[in-house]
Every structure is written in structure tokens, then in C-alpha cells.
mmCIF file of C-alpha atoms and ligand atoms in Angstrom:
data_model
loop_
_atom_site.group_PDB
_atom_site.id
_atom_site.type_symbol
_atom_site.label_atom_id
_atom_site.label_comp_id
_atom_site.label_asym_id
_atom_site.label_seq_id
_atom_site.Cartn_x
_atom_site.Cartn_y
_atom_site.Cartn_z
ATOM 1 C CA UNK S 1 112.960 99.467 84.768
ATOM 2 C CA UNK S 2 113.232 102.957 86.198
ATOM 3 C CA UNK S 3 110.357 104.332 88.761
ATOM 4 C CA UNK S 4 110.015 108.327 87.874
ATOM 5 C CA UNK S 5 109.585 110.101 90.711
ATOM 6 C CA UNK S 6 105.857 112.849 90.026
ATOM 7 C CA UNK S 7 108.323 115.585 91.570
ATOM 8 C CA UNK S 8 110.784 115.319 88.225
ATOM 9 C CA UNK S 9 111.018 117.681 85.862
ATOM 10 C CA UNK S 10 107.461 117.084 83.833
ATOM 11 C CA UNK S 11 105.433 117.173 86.876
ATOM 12 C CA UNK S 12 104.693 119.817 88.629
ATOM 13 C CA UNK S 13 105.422 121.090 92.026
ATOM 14 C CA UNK S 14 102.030 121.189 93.065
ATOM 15 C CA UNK S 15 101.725 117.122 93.452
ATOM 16 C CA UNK S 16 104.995 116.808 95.227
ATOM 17 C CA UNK S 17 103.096 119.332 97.809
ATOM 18 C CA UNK S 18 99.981 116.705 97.617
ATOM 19 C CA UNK S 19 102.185 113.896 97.877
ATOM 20 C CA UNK S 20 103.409 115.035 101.283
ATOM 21 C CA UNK S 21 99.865 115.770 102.341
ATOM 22 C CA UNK S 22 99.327 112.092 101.525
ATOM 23 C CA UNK S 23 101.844 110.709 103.975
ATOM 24 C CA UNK S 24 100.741 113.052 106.285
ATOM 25 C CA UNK S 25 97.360 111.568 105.905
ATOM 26 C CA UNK S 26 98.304 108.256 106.379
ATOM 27 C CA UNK S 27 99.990 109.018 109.844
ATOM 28 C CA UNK S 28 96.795 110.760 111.104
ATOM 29 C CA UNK S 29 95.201 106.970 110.869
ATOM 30 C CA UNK S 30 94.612 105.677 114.349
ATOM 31 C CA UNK S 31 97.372 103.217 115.343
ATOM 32 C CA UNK S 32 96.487 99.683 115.083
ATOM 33 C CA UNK S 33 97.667 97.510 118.120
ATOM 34 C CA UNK S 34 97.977 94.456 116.318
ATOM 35 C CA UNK S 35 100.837 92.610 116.656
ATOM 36 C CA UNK S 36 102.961 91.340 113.907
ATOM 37 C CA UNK S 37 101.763 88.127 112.367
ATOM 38 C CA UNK S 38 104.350 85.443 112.039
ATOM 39 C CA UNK S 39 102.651 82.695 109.046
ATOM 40 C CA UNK S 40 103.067 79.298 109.309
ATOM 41 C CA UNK S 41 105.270 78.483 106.227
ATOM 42 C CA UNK S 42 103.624 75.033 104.385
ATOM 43 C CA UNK S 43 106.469 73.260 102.178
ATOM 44 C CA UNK S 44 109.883 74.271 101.187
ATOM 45 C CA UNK S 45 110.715 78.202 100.029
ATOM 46 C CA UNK S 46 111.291 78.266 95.593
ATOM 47 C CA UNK S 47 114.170 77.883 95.040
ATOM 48 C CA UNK S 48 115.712 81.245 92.546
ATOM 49 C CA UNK S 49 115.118 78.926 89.295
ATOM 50 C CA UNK S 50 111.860 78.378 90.170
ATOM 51 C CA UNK S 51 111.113 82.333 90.904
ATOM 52 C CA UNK S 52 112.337 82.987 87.895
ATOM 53 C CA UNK S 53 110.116 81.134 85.952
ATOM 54 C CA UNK S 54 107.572 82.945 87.996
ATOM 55 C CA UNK S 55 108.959 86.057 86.387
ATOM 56 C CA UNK S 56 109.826 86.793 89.794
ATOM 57 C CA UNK S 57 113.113 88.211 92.045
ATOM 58 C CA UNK S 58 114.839 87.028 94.730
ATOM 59 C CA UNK S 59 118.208 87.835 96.895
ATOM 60 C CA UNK S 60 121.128 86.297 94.276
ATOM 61 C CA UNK S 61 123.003 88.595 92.299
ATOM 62 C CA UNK S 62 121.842 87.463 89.086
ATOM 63 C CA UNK S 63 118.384 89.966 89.247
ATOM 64 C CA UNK S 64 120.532 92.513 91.832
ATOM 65 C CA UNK S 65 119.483 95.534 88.905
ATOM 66 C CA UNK S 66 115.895 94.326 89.518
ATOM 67 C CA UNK S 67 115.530 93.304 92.942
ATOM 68 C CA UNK S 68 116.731 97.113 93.858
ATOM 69 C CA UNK S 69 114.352 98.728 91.682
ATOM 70 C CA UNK S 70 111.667 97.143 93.370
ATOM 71 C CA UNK S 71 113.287 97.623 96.672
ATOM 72 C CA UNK S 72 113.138 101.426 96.018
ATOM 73 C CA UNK S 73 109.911 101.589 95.443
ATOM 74 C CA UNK S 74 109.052 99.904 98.026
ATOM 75 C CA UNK S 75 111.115 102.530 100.243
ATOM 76 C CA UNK S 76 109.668 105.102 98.297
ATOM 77 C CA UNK S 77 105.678 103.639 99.658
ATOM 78 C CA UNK S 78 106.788 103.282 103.327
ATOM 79 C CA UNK S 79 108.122 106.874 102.834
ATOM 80 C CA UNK S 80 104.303 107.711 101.942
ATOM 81 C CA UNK S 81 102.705 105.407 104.162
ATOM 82 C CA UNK S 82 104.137 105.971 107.261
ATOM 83 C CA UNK S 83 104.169 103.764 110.224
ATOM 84 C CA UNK S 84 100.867 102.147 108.543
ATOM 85 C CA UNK S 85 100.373 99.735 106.667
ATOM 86 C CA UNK S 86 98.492 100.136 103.349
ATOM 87 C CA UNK S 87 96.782 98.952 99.878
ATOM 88 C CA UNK S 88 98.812 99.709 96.529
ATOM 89 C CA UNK S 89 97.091 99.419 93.343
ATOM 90 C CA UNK S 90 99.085 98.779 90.570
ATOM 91 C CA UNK S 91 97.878 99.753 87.004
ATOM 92 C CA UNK S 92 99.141 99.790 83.561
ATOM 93 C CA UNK S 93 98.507 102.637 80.917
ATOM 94 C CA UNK S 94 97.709 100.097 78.605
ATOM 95 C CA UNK S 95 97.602 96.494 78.107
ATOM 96 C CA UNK S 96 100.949 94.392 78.262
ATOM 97 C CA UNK S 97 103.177 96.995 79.911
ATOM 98 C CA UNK S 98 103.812 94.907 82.739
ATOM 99 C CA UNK S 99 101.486 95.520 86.182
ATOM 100 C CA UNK S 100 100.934 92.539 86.798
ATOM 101 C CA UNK S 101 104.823 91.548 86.718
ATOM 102 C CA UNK S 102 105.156 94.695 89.173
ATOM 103 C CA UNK S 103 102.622 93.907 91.130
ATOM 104 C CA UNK S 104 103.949 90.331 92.031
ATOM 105 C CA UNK S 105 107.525 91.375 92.497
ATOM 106 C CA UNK S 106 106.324 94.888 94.820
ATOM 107 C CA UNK S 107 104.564 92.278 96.738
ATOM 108 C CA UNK S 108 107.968 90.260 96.867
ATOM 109 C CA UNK S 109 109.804 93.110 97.729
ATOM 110 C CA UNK S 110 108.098 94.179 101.204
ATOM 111 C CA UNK S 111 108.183 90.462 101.658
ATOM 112 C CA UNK S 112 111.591 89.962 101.583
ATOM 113 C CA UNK S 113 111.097 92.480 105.157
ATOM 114 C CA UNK S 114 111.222 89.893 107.700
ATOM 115 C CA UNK S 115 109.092 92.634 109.826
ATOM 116 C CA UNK S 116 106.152 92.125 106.958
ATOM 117 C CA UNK S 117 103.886 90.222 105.109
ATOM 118 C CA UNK S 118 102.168 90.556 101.480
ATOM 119 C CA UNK S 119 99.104 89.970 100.263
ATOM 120 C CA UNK S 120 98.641 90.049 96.218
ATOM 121 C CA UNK S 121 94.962 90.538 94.842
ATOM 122 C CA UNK S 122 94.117 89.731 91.569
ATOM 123 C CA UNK S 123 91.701 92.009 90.780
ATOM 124 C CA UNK S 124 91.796 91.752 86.957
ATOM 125 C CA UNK S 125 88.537 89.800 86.419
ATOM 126 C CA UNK S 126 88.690 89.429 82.921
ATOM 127 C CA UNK S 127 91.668 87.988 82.190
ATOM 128 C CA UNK S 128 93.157 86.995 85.256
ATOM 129 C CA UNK S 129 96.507 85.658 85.316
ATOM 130 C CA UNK S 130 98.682 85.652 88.967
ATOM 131 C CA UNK S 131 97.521 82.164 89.549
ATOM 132 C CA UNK S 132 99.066 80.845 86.636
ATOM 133 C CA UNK S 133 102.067 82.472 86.562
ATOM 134 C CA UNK S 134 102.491 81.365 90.351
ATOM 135 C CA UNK S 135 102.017 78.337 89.293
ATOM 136 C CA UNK S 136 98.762 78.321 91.977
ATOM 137 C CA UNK S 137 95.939 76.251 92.049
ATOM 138 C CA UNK S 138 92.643 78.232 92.964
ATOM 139 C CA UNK S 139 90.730 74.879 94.521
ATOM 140 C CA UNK S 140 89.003 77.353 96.856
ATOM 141 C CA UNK S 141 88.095 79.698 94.565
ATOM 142 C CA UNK S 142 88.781 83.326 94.792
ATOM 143 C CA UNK S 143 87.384 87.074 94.630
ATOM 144 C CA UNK S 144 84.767 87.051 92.300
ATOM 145 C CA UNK S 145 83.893 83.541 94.118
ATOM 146 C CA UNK S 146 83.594 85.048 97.588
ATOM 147 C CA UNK S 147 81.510 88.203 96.607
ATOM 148 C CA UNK S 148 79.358 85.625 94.761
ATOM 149 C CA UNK S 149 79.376 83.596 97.686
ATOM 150 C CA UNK S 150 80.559 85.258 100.961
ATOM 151 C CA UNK S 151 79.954 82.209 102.763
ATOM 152 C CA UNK S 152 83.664 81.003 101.262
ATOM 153 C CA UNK S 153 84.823 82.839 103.787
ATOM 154 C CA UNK S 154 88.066 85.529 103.425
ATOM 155 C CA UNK S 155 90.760 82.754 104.740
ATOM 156 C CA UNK S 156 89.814 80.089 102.462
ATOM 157 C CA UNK S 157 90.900 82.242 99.425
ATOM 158 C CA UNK S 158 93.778 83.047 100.626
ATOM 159 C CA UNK S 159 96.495 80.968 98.927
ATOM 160 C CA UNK S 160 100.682 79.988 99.965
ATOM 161 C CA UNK S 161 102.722 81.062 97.072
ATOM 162 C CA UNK S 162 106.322 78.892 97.901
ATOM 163 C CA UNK S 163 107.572 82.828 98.667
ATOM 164 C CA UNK S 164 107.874 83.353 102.262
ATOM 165 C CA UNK S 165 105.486 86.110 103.800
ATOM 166 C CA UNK S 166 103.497 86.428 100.252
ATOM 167 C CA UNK S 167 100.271 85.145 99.272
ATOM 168 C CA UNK S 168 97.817 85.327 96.834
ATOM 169 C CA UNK S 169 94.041 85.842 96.407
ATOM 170 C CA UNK S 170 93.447 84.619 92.508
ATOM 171 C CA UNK S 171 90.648 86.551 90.806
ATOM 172 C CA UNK S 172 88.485 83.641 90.320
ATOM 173 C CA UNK S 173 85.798 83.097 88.018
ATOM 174 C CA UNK S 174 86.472 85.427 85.215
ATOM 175 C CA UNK S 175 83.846 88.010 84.303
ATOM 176 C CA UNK S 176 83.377 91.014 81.770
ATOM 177 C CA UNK S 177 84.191 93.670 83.984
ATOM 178 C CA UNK S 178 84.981 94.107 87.719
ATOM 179 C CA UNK S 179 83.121 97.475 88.510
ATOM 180 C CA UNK S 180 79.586 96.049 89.789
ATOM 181 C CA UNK S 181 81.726 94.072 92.924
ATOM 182 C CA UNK S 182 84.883 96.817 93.861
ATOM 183 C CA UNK S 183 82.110 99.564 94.187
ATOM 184 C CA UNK S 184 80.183 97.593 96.403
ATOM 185 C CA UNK S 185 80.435 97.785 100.060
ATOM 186 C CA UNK S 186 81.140 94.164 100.515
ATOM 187 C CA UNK S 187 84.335 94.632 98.616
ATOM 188 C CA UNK S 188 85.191 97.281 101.089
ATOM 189 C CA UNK S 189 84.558 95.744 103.556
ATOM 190 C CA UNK S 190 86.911 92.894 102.341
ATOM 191 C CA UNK S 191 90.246 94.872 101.755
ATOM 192 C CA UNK S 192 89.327 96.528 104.911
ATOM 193 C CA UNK S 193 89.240 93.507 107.202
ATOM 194 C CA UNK S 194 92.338 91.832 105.373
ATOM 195 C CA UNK S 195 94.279 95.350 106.225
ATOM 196 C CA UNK S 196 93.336 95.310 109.827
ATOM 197 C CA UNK S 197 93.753 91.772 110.462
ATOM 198 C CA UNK S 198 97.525 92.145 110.602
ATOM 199 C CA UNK S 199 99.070 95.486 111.264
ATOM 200 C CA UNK S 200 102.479 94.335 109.102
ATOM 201 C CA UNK S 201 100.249 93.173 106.205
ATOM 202 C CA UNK S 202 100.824 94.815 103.054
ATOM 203 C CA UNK S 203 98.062 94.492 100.320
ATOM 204 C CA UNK S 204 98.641 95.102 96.253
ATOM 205 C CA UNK S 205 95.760 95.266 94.221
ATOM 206 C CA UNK S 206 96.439 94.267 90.420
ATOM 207 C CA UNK S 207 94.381 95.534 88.237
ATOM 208 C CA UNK S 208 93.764 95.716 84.703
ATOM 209 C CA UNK S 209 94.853 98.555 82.035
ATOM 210 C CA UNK S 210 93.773 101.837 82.632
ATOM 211 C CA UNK S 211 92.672 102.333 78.746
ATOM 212 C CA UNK S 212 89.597 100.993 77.666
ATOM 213 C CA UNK S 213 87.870 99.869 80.940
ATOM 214 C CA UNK S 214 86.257 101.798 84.339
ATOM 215 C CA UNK S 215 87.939 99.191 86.516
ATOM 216 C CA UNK S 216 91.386 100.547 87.352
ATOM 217 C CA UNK S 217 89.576 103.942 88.424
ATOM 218 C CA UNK S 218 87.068 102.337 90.808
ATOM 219 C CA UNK S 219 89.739 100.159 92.478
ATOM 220 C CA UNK S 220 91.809 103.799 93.161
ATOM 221 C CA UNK S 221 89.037 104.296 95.335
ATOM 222 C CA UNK S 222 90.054 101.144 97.633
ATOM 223 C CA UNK S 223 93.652 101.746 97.672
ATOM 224 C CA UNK S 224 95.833 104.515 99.220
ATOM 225 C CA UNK S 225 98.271 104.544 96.483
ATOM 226 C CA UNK S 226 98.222 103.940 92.966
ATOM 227 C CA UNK S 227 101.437 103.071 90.817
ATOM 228 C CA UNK S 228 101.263 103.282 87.603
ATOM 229 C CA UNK S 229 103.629 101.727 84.951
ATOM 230 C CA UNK S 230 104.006 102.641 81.520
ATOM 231 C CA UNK S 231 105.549 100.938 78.939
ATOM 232 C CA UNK S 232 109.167 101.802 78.402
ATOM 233 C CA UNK S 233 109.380 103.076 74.541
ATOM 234 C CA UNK S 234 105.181 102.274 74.011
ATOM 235 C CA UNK S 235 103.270 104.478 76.119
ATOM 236 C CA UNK S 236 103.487 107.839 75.103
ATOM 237 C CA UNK S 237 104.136 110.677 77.263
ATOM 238 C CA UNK S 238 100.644 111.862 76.111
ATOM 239 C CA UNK S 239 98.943 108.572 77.185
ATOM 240 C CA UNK S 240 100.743 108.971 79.978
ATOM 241 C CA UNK S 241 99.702 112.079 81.388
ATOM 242 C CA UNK S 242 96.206 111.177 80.116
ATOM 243 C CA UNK S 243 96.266 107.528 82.300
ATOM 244 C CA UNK S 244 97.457 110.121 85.836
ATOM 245 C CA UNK S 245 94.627 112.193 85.393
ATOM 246 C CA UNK S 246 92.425 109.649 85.798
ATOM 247 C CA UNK S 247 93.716 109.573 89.766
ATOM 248 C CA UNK S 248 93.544 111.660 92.887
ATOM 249 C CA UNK S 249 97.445 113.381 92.614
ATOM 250 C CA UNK S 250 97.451 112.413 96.429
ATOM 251 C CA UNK S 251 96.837 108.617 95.979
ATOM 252 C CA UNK S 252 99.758 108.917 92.708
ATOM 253 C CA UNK S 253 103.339 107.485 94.369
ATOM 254 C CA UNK S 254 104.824 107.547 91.168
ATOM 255 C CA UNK S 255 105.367 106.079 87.700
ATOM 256 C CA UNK S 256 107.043 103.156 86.477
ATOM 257 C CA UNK S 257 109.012 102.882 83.481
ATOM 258 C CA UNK S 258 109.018 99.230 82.344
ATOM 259 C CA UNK S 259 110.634 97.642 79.480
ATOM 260 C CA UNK S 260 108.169 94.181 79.139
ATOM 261 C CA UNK S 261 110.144 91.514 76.727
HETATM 262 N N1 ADP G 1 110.621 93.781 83.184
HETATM 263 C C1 ADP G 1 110.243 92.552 82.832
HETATM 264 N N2 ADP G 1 111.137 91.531 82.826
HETATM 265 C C2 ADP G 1 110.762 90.275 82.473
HETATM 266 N N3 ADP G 1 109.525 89.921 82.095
HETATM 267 C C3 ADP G 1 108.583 90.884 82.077
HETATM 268 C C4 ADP G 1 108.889 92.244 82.447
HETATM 269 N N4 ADP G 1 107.758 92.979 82.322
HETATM 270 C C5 ADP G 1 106.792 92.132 81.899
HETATM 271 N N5 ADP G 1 107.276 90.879 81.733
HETATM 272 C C6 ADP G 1 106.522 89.727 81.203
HETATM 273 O O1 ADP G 1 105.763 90.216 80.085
HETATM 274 C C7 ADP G 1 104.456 89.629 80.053
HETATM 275 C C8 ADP G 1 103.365 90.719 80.158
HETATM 276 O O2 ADP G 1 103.449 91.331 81.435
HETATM 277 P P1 ADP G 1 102.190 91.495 82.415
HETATM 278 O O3 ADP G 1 102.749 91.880 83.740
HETATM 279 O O4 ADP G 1 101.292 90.330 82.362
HETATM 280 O O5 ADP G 1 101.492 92.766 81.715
HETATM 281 P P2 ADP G 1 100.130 93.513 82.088
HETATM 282 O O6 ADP G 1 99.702 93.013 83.424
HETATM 283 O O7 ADP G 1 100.478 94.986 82.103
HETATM 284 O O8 ADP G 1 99.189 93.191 80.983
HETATM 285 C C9 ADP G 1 104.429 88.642 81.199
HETATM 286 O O9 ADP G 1 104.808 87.380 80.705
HETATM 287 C C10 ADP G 1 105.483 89.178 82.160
HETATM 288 O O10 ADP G 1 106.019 88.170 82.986
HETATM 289 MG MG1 MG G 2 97.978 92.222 84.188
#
């Protein structure tokens, strides 16, 4: 898995300019005072076995190749961010290339920084999956639930994952498509008061495919960064390019080669 930087050689200059505008952006945001949250831990950490069943890294040797190329992006967003914290969305150019498995292991990677915590969103309504992989069960329900019901209440959704510093909100009951709720201003409003809420809280949006449905575009609006990961060998650099265009360049950190099993 290789994360292609937009300033290499088929990109042009002019994003690498935007890109820097972006972190520049970011920095202009009014500090937040907030201190650093420290989470109560409930049970025992997974042990690596179990993480890898999870599809999932951690700090043996063993996934050392994998665990770094997460690591760098993850260097490469604080690069962007700044002394902020922010929301990543993570989208594939088509279905199967592997988001959501980047999504849960970027989350894993900033939360392997003692200094921060991570907060995974399933946002792919239709056929939504981090629960089950995590081997999580949703008793509280989850997005679609609270913007059904806001009465739920943010914290109840909210879930331990058995990885220190991570959790999960599970997409919840499944529907067609995703648009109607993450244009709405409750949504907003949600991703906004779970970014606040902690200053050293990072959030990463999951989303589904890019081809084929509106949803990955309207959740770019909610996020300050959108990675996108192609399918090693599968996408085509075509598709590829086609996939980016549907983003602002100063939201694009970069694209990530992935070769799914
Ligand atoms: N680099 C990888 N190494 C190991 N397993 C992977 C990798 N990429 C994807 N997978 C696995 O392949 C399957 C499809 O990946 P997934 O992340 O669900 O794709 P998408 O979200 O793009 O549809 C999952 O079982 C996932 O755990
Ligand atoms: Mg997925």
C-alpha cells in the first residue's frame, strides 16, 4: 500500500500550491482551549491476534510495512492540519478497493498518539460494515438512528472498540442512500460538536465508493480532507483522475494505492 503524494509527477503543480493554502487554512481556525481528553478505558486492550482479525495494525513487527504506511499518512494530515484537529473522509474510487480497511487503521494510527484520540464514523448507510468487522455490537443504535431520533443523544452512540483512544459510531439502520441526512444541518451540527468536544479528537468519516452514488461528494463537504484510495492494479488512472475531480483540490491530501486481497 503506497499513499501518492498530488505533488508527483501526474499532478500538477497547481494543487501542491492549493494544498499549502489548505494548511494554511486550517491554522487560521481559532484555537480551541480544550484540554486533552484522557478516556476511561472499559476492559482489556486486543490483543495483536485479535486486531488482526479486525483487519487491523498494531505495534509488533509482524505488520511494521503496514503500520508505517499508515503512520505516514497520518504525518502527512497533521502536516495539513496544523495544530488543529480535523475530519478525514476516506473514499474509494470504486467499490472493494479498501476505504473502509483505511479508514479503521488511519483511525488506529493517530490513536496509537498517546497525545490523541479517534473517532471512526460509519457513514456508509447502505451497506455498513465497521461494526462487524470490529466485532461491535450497535445496542444503542447509531447515525442514521440519532438523526432519526436525536433524542439518542451523541454519547450514547458512541461505542469502545478494545483499541485504546479509538471508537466507533456504527452507521445504524441501513438505508438507500445517505444524502437526505449529511446535507442536513443536524448532521453538521453533529461532526461539529464531536470535533469541538475534545481538542485532540480526530474524526474519519467512511464513506462509500465514489462511483455510482452522490454520497461520498456531499460528505467532502463535512470534512477538511478527503483521501482517496484506489485500487492497486483495478482502478484505472482514468477513473482515477475522474473520482479527484469530483473534490475541492484543497480538501485532496492525497491518494492511496491499495492492494485489497
Ligand atoms: N491492504 C489490505 N490488507 C488486508 N486486507 C485488506 C486490505 N485492503 C482491504 N482488505 C480487506 O478486503 C475487504 C474489502 O475491503 P473494504 O475496506 O471493506 O473495501 P471498501 O470499503 O472499499 O468497499 C475487507 O475484508 C478488508 O478487510
Ligand atoms: Mg467500505
Amino acid at each position: 500500500m503506497t499513499m501518492k503524494n498530488l505533488e508527483g509527477d501526474n499532478m500538477s503543480d497547481r494543487i501542491s500550491e492549493v494544498l499549502q493554502t489548505a494548511a494554511h487554512n486550517l491554522e487560521l481556525r481559532k484555537s480551541s482551549s480544550q484540554s486533552i481528553a484522557r478516556m476511561h478505558e472499559q476492559g482489556g486492550a486486543l490483543a495483536p491476534i485479535q486486531l488482526e482479525q479486525r483487519r487491523m495494525i498494531h505495534r509488533e513487527e509482524s505488520v511494521r510495512q503496514q503500520s508505517d504506511a499508515f503512520r505516514e499518512i497520518r504525518t502527512r494530515l497533521l502536516a495539513m492540519g496544523g495544530h488543529e484537529n480535523f475530519v478525514t473522509l476516506v473514499v474509494a474510487v470504486s467499490p472493494h478497493s479498501g476505504s473502509s480497511f483505511v479508514a479503521r487503521n488511519l483511525a488506529a494510527a493517530f490513536a496509537f498518539d498517546e497525545a490523541k484520540t479517534s473517532l471512526l464514523i460509519d457513514c456508509n448507510v447502505r451497506y455498513p460494515n465497521q461494526h462487524k468487522v470490529m466485532g461491535v455490537e450497535p445496542t444503542h443504535g447509531g447515525l442514521i438512528d440519532l438523526m432519526d431520533h436525536p433524542a439518542i443523544g451523541i454519547e450514547s452512540i458512541i461505542y469502545h472498540t478494545g483499541v485504546p483512544h479509538l471508537r466507533l459510531i456504527p452507521a445504524g439502520k441501513s438505508r438507500e442512500s445517505g444524502s437526505e441526512y449529511f446535507t442536513s444541518h443536524r448532521m453538521r451540527a453533529v461532526i461539529d460538536s464531536l470535533r469541538s468536544r475534545y481538542a485532540d479528537r480526530y474524526l474519519f468519516l467512511d464513506g462509500p465508493a465514489i462511483k455510482g452514488a452522490p454520497d461520498a461528494r456531499i460528505l467532502a463537504d463535512l470534512a477538511d480532507f478527503v483521501v482517496v484510495v484506489a485500487g492497486y492494479g483495478k482502478d484505472t488512472p482514468g477513473a482515477i483522475s475522474q473520482a479527484l475531480s469530483h473534490f475541492e483540490p484543497n480538501k485532496l491530501a492525497g491518494v492511496v494505492f491499495n492492494q485489497a486481497p
